[in-house]
Short mmCIF file of C-alpha atoms in Angstrom, two decimals:
data_model
loop_
_atom_site.label_atom_id
_atom_site.label_comp_id
_atom_site.label_asym_id
_atom_site.label_seq_id
_atom_site.Cartn_x
_atom_site.Cartn_y
_atom_site.Cartn_z
CA MET P 24 -55.64 95.23 110.57
CA ASN P 25 -57.64 92.07 109.74
CA ASP P 26 -61.28 92.64 108.67
CA LEU P 27 -63.93 92.42 111.11
CA TYR P 28 -66.61 89.50 110.97
CA PRO P 29 -69.70 88.29 112.74
CA LEU P 30 -68.57 87.68 116.26
CA LYS P 31 -69.87 85.13 118.81
CA PHE P 32 -69.56 85.34 122.47
CA LYS P 33 -69.43 83.10 125.56
CA PRO P 34 -72.39 83.41 127.76
CA ILE P 35 -71.86 84.59 131.45
CA PHE P 36 -74.23 82.53 133.50
CA LYS P 37 -75.92 83.77 137.01
CA GLU P 38 -77.58 81.74 139.55
CA LYS P 39 -80.67 83.12 140.98
CA ILE P 40 -83.08 82.49 143.77
CA TRP P 41 -85.93 82.43 141.34
CA GLY P 42 -83.77 80.69 138.50
CA GLY P 43 -84.90 77.54 136.51
CA ASP P 44 -83.41 75.02 134.08
CA LYS P 45 -84.68 75.95 130.56
CA ILE P 46 -81.43 77.85 129.66
CA LYS P 47 -80.04 74.27 129.66
CA THR P 48 -83.06 72.18 128.60
CA VAL P 49 -84.36 74.47 125.71
CA PHE P 50 -81.21 76.26 124.51
CA GLY P 51 -78.59 73.51 125.55
CA MET P 52 -76.30 75.78 127.52
CA ASP P 53 -74.13 74.26 129.92
CA TYR P 54 -74.07 76.47 133.23
CA SER P 55 -72.45 73.80 135.56
CA PRO P 56 -71.62 73.72 138.24
CA LEU P 57 -74.58 76.13 139.12
CA PRO P 58 -77.61 74.47 140.38
CA ASN P 59 -79.85 76.67 138.57
CA CYS P 60 -79.52 79.53 135.82
CA GLY P 61 -81.84 82.52 136.26
CA GLU P 62 -79.68 84.73 133.86
CA ALA P 63 -77.34 84.11 130.93
CA TRP P 64 -75.75 87.39 129.85
CA VAL P 65 -75.13 86.49 126.13
CA LEU P 66 -73.48 90.03 125.39
CA SER P 67 -72.18 92.29 128.06
CA GLY P 68 -69.74 95.12 128.68
CA TYR P 69 -71.06 95.83 132.13
CA GLY P 70 -68.65 96.50 134.85
CA GLU P 71 -66.50 93.27 135.26
CA GLU P 72 -68.87 91.16 133.61
CA VAL P 73 -67.39 91.56 129.98
CA SER P 74 -68.22 89.10 127.10
CA GLU P 75 -65.27 87.18 125.49
CA VAL P 76 -65.30 86.23 121.54
CA THR P 77 -65.21 82.62 120.95
CA ASN P 78 -64.80 82.39 117.10
CA GLY P 79 -62.31 83.58 114.50
CA PHE P 80 -58.95 85.47 114.95
CA LEU P 81 -60.30 87.53 117.78
CA ALA P 82 -61.29 84.60 119.92
CA GLU P 83 -60.61 85.16 123.69
CA ASN P 84 -60.46 88.86 123.41
CA GLN P 85 -63.08 90.64 125.39
CA LEU P 86 -65.58 93.01 124.16
CA ASP P 87 -64.17 96.28 125.79
CA GLU P 88 -60.72 95.38 124.18
CA LEU P 89 -62.29 95.18 120.78
CA ILE P 90 -63.92 98.56 121.09
CA GLU P 91 -60.84 100.07 122.11
CA VAL P 92 -59.08 98.96 119.07
CA TYR P 93 -61.81 99.10 116.23
CA MET P 94 -63.95 101.94 117.81
CA GLY P 95 -66.41 103.22 115.39
CA ASP P 96 -65.69 100.52 112.91
CA LEU P 97 -67.09 97.99 115.36
CA VAL P 98 -69.91 99.92 116.94
CA GLY P 99 -70.79 102.89 114.72
CA GLU P 100 -69.15 106.41 114.72
CA ALA P 101 -72.08 107.82 116.38
CA VAL P 102 -72.48 105.18 119.12
CA TYR P 103 -68.51 105.39 119.88
CA GLU P 104 -68.98 109.23 120.10
CA LYS P 105 -71.66 109.24 122.73
CA TYR P 106 -70.48 106.01 124.82
CA GLY P 107 -66.79 105.73 124.13
CA ASN P 108 -65.34 102.20 124.92
CA LYS P 109 -68.66 101.28 126.90
CA PHE P 110 -70.86 98.83 125.06
CA PRO P 111 -74.28 100.57 125.42
CA LEU P 112 -76.44 97.34 125.63
CA LEU P 113 -76.78 94.23 127.75
CA ILE P 114 -78.34 91.21 126.23
CA LYS P 115 -79.66 88.58 128.47
CA ILE P 116 -81.87 85.30 128.53
CA LEU P 117 -83.97 84.83 131.50
CA ASN P 118 -85.56 81.88 133.05
CA SER P 119 -87.85 82.23 136.16
CA SER P 120 -89.21 79.47 138.15
CA ASP P 121 -90.75 81.79 140.56
CA TRP P 122 -91.77 85.38 140.90
CA LEU P 123 -88.98 88.01 140.75
CA SER P 124 -89.25 90.88 143.05
CA ILE P 125 -91.49 93.77 142.03
CA GLN P 126 -89.16 96.56 140.83
CA VAL P 127 -88.28 99.78 138.89
CA HIS P 128 -85.27 101.11 137.17
CA PRO P 129 -84.20 104.85 137.20
CA ASP P 130 -83.86 106.64 134.08
CA ASP P 131 -80.62 108.20 132.72
CA LYS P 132 -81.03 111.50 134.54
CA LEU P 133 -81.67 109.98 138.15
CA ALA P 134 -79.10 107.07 137.43
CA GLU P 135 -76.46 109.84 136.70
CA SER P 136 -77.20 112.01 139.53
CA ARG P 137 -77.24 109.17 141.84
CA HIS P 138 -75.05 106.53 140.83
CA ASN P 139 -72.84 108.14 137.89
CA ASP P 140 -74.37 105.35 135.72
CA LEU P 141 -76.85 104.66 132.86
CA GLY P 142 -80.51 104.14 133.33
CA LYS P 143 -82.27 100.92 132.36
CA THR P 144 -84.89 100.85 129.70
CA GLU P 145 -85.37 97.22 128.50
CA MET P 146 -87.76 95.16 126.42
CA TRP P 147 -88.77 91.37 126.80
CA TYR P 148 -89.21 88.93 124.01
CA ILE P 149 -91.24 85.80 125.39
CA ALA P 150 -89.47 82.60 124.08
CA ASP P 151 -91.52 80.17 126.14
CA ALA P 152 -94.31 80.63 128.58
CA GLU P 153 -95.85 77.63 130.82
CA PRO P 154 -99.75 77.59 130.63
CA GLY P 155 -100.83 80.41 132.97
CA ALA P 156 -97.66 82.21 133.19
CA GLU P 157 -98.06 85.90 134.21
CA LEU P 158 -95.95 89.09 134.55
CA ILE P 159 -96.35 92.48 135.98
CA SER P 160 -96.04 95.59 133.73
CA GLY P 161 -97.37 99.04 135.17
CA PHE P 162 -100.20 99.97 137.39
CA SER P 163 -103.93 98.73 137.03
CA ARG P 164 -105.28 101.91 137.91
CA GLU P 165 -104.45 105.55 138.10
CA MET P 166 -101.91 106.15 140.66
CA THR P 167 -100.56 108.88 143.17
CA PRO P 168 -97.50 108.60 145.25
CA GLU P 169 -99.53 108.87 148.19
CA LEU P 170 -102.13 105.95 147.00
CA TYR P 171 -98.90 104.00 146.22
CA LEU P 172 -97.35 104.39 149.46
CA SER P 173 -100.54 103.56 151.26
CA ASN P 174 -100.92 100.33 149.40
CA LEU P 175 -97.27 99.53 150.06
CA SER P 176 -97.46 100.24 153.96
CA ASN P 177 -100.72 98.17 154.17
CA GLY P 178 -99.33 95.15 152.45
CA ARG P 179 -101.48 95.71 149.54
CA LEU P 180 -99.23 96.56 146.75
CA LYS P 181 -100.07 93.35 144.66
CA GLU P 182 -103.59 94.57 144.34
CA ILE P 183 -102.58 97.76 142.33
CA MET P 184 -100.21 95.77 139.82
CA ASN P 185 -101.22 95.29 136.33
CA TYR P 186 -101.23 91.55 135.62
CA GLU P 187 -100.69 90.34 132.07
CA LYS P 188 -101.26 86.49 130.80
CA VAL P 189 -98.22 85.82 128.65
CA LYS P 190 -97.59 83.53 125.80
CA LYS P 191 -94.82 82.75 123.54
CA GLY P 192 -93.87 85.43 121.01
CA ASP P 193 -95.41 88.33 123.26
CA VAL P 194 -93.14 91.43 123.49
CA TYR P 195 -93.18 94.04 126.49
CA PHE P 196 -91.31 97.38 126.36
CA ILE P 197 -90.51 98.39 129.91
CA PRO P 198 -89.21 102.13 129.82
CA ALA P 199 -87.36 103.14 132.85
CA GLY P 200 -89.73 104.26 135.61
CA ARG P 201 -92.46 101.41 134.87
CA VAL P 202 -92.92 99.00 137.90
CA HIS P 203 -92.62 95.36 136.79
CA ALA P 204 -91.91 91.84 137.44
CA LEU P 205 -91.66 88.31 135.98
CA GLY P 206 -93.61 85.43 137.16
CA PRO P 207 -92.78 81.72 137.12
CA GLY P 208 -92.65 79.58 134.02
CA LEU P 209 -91.20 82.35 131.71
CA LEU P 210 -88.08 81.96 129.38
CA LEU P 211 -87.24 85.17 127.48
CA PHE P 212 -84.83 87.41 125.81
CA GLU P 213 -84.12 90.87 127.51
CA ILE P 214 -82.62 93.52 125.48
CA GLN P 215 -81.39 96.46 127.87
CA GLN P 216 -79.27 99.43 128.48
CA THR P 217 -76.02 98.69 129.95
CA SER P 218 -77.08 98.97 133.61
CA ASP P 219 -77.63 96.90 136.67
CA LEU P 220 -79.54 99.33 138.70
CA THR P 221 -82.57 97.84 140.11
CA TYR P 222 -84.71 99.43 143.13
CA ARG P 223 -86.72 96.46 144.78
CA ILE P 224 -90.02 97.43 145.96
CA TYR P 225 -91.45 94.15 147.09
CA ASP P 226 -89.98 90.58 147.29
CA PHE P 227 -92.98 88.48 148.43
CA ASP P 228 -91.46 88.17 151.89
CA ARG P 229 -88.58 85.87 150.87
CA VAL P 230 -85.39 85.27 152.92
CA ASP P 231 -81.92 84.32 152.14
CA ASP P 232 -80.33 80.95 153.03
CA LYS P 233 -79.45 82.88 156.31
CA GLY P 234 -82.97 83.89 157.00
CA ASN P 235 -82.35 87.43 156.13
CA PRO P 236 -84.96 89.41 153.88
CA ARG P 237 -83.64 91.00 150.77
CA GLN P 238 -83.09 94.54 150.83
CA LEU P 239 -85.85 96.89 149.70
CA HIS P 240 -85.24 100.37 148.18
CA THR P 241 -88.66 102.09 149.03
CA GLU P 242 -87.34 105.74 149.02
CA GLN P 243 -85.12 105.43 146.01
CA ALA P 244 -87.92 103.69 144.15
CA LEU P 245 -90.42 106.59 144.91
CA ASP P 246 -88.48 109.16 142.90
CA ALA P 247 -87.97 106.68 139.86
CA LEU P 248 -91.54 105.33 139.64
CA ASP P 249 -93.83 106.53 136.72
CA PHE P 250 -97.17 106.45 138.14
CA ALA P 251 -99.16 106.95 134.79
CA GLN P 252 -101.72 103.97 134.02
CA HIS P 253 -101.72 102.78 130.52
CA ASP P 254 -104.66 101.18 128.58
CA SER P 255 -102.05 98.58 127.12
CA TYR P 256 -98.76 97.33 128.16
CA ARG P 257 -98.08 94.60 125.66
CA THR P 258 -96.08 95.64 122.37
CA LEU P 259 -98.34 94.76 119.38
CA TYR P 260 -96.67 93.77 116.16
CA GLU P 261 -98.09 91.65 113.01
CA PRO P 262 -96.10 88.41 112.64
CA ALA P 263 -95.11 87.72 108.75
CA PHE P 264 -93.00 84.97 107.26
CA ASN P 265 -89.82 85.71 105.30
CA LYS P 266 -90.21 89.48 106.10
CA THR P 267 -88.47 91.85 108.51
CA VAL P 268 -90.94 93.10 111.24
CA PRO P 269 -90.22 96.04 113.42
CA VAL P 270 -91.31 95.32 117.00
CA VAL P 271 -89.80 98.03 119.13
CA GLU P 272 -88.21 101.48 118.26
CA SER P 273 -86.47 103.31 121.03
CA THR P 274 -83.99 106.04 122.04
CA TYR P 275 -81.65 103.16 123.02
CA PHE P 276 -82.41 100.31 120.49
CA ASN P 277 -84.44 99.02 117.71
CA THR P 278 -85.64 95.54 117.40
CA SER P 279 -87.15 93.47 114.67
CA LEU P 280 -88.24 89.70 114.13
CA ILE P 281 -87.34 87.70 111.20
CA HIS P 282 -89.12 84.51 110.83
CA PHE P 283 -87.79 82.73 107.62
CA GLY P 284 -87.56 79.55 105.78
CA MET P 285 -85.54 80.93 102.91
CA PRO P 286 -82.33 82.89 102.43
CA VAL P 287 -82.64 86.38 103.69
CA VAL P 288 -80.21 88.98 102.07
CA LYS P 289 -79.22 91.88 104.61
CA ASP P 290 -77.06 94.71 103.85
CA TYR P 291 -75.72 96.53 106.75
CA SER P 292 -73.07 98.51 105.13
CA GLY P 293 -75.21 101.82 105.31
CA ILE P 294 -75.99 101.54 109.03
CA ASP P 295 -73.83 103.54 111.38
CA SER P 296 -74.27 101.16 114.10
CA PHE P 297 -73.56 97.74 115.45
CA VAL P 298 -76.29 94.94 114.66
CA ILE P 299 -76.96 92.07 117.15
CA LEU P 300 -78.49 88.80 115.59
CA GLN P 301 -80.01 86.40 118.20
CA CYS P 302 -81.46 83.20 117.30
CA ALA P 303 -84.86 82.74 119.16
CA GLU P 304 -85.78 79.31 117.76
CA GLY P 305 -84.33 76.78 115.57
CA LYS P 306 -80.84 77.60 113.68
CA CYS P 307 -79.45 79.38 111.03
CA THR P 308 -75.95 79.95 109.16
CA ILE P 309 -74.77 83.59 108.65
CA GLU P 310 -72.87 83.81 105.27
CA TYR P 311 -70.57 86.89 104.87
CA ASN P 312 -67.66 87.88 102.59
CA GLY P 313 -64.93 85.44 103.90
CA GLY P 314 -67.02 82.74 105.43
CA SER P 315 -69.87 81.69 107.49
CA GLU P 316 -70.90 81.10 111.05
CA SER P 317 -73.73 78.86 112.34
CA LEU P 318 -76.26 80.22 115.01
CA GLN P 319 -78.13 77.95 117.43
CA ALA P 320 -81.30 78.82 119.34
CA GLY P 321 -80.26 81.18 122.08
CA GLU P 322 -77.01 82.28 120.76
#
C-alpha cells in the first residue's frame, strides 16, 4: 500500500435562491453552468455528495472509498471506531446575497430519534463582509416556548432575534439548537457535523419560481430550539502573527487560525485524528516527506 499524503478535493457547487458570485470572484472557483453559487461543499462525505480526490495516485477516488481502505490510518483510530466509514465533518464555503431562512438544527439525540442521522453543530469564520452586513445568532431576550410561538404567529419573529454586525475575521459558534440566519453580503467558511438537517422557521415570505412558499418546520423546530439568551454570541479570540491561535474547541471539532509570513513546522504524528488545512486568504505550500502541495485561498 502506498503512503498517504495531503489530499485535495474537488468542490461540489450548490445554486441557492440567496446565492452570490464571490465564490468565483474571490476564490476563483468555476461553478458554471450555475447562475450563482450559495454553497461550495469543499469536503463532504454526506449522502450522495461525496468529495473526490484531485491530486496524487489517489486522484478520482472518493472520500468514503478511502476511509473504507485506510480506516484509522486516514481519519484516526478513535474517529473510525465512532463513525466507521462515515466522514464526521462537512466543510463548506457560503456566499449570501440575501437573507437565508431563520432556522435551527437538531442535536444528535433528536436527529437520531427522528431521522436516524447526526445533529448539526457548526461554526462560521467570516472571510469577507460587505459594509453593514449582519447575521442572526440566538435570541435577543429571555425566551419561553409560549412567547416564541406568540411572536411567530403574530408575524413578529424578527423582533426577538439577536442581530450581529459582522466583519472579516469574526467567528460564530452555532451549537445545535441555536436559532440563526445569515444576512446578505457575507462570504464565510462553515465547519459542521456531517448532517444536512435543517428546520426552517421563517423564510421572509419568499416563494419559488412556481409561486409556492418554502416549507416551514414549525412543530419540529419547537422541540429543537434552545431558548436560552446569552450575553455574547461572537467567539472571541486574540489574533497573533506566526502563531497558532485556538478558536473553537467542541465535542465535534477543534479549529485554530494560523496567520503566517514565514515557514511553520507542524508535527501531526502524535494526533489520533485527521487534520484539515484550509486556506482562508493568500496562498501557501505544504511540504511533506515525499513532496509538496500548493494551497490557494478557498482550497
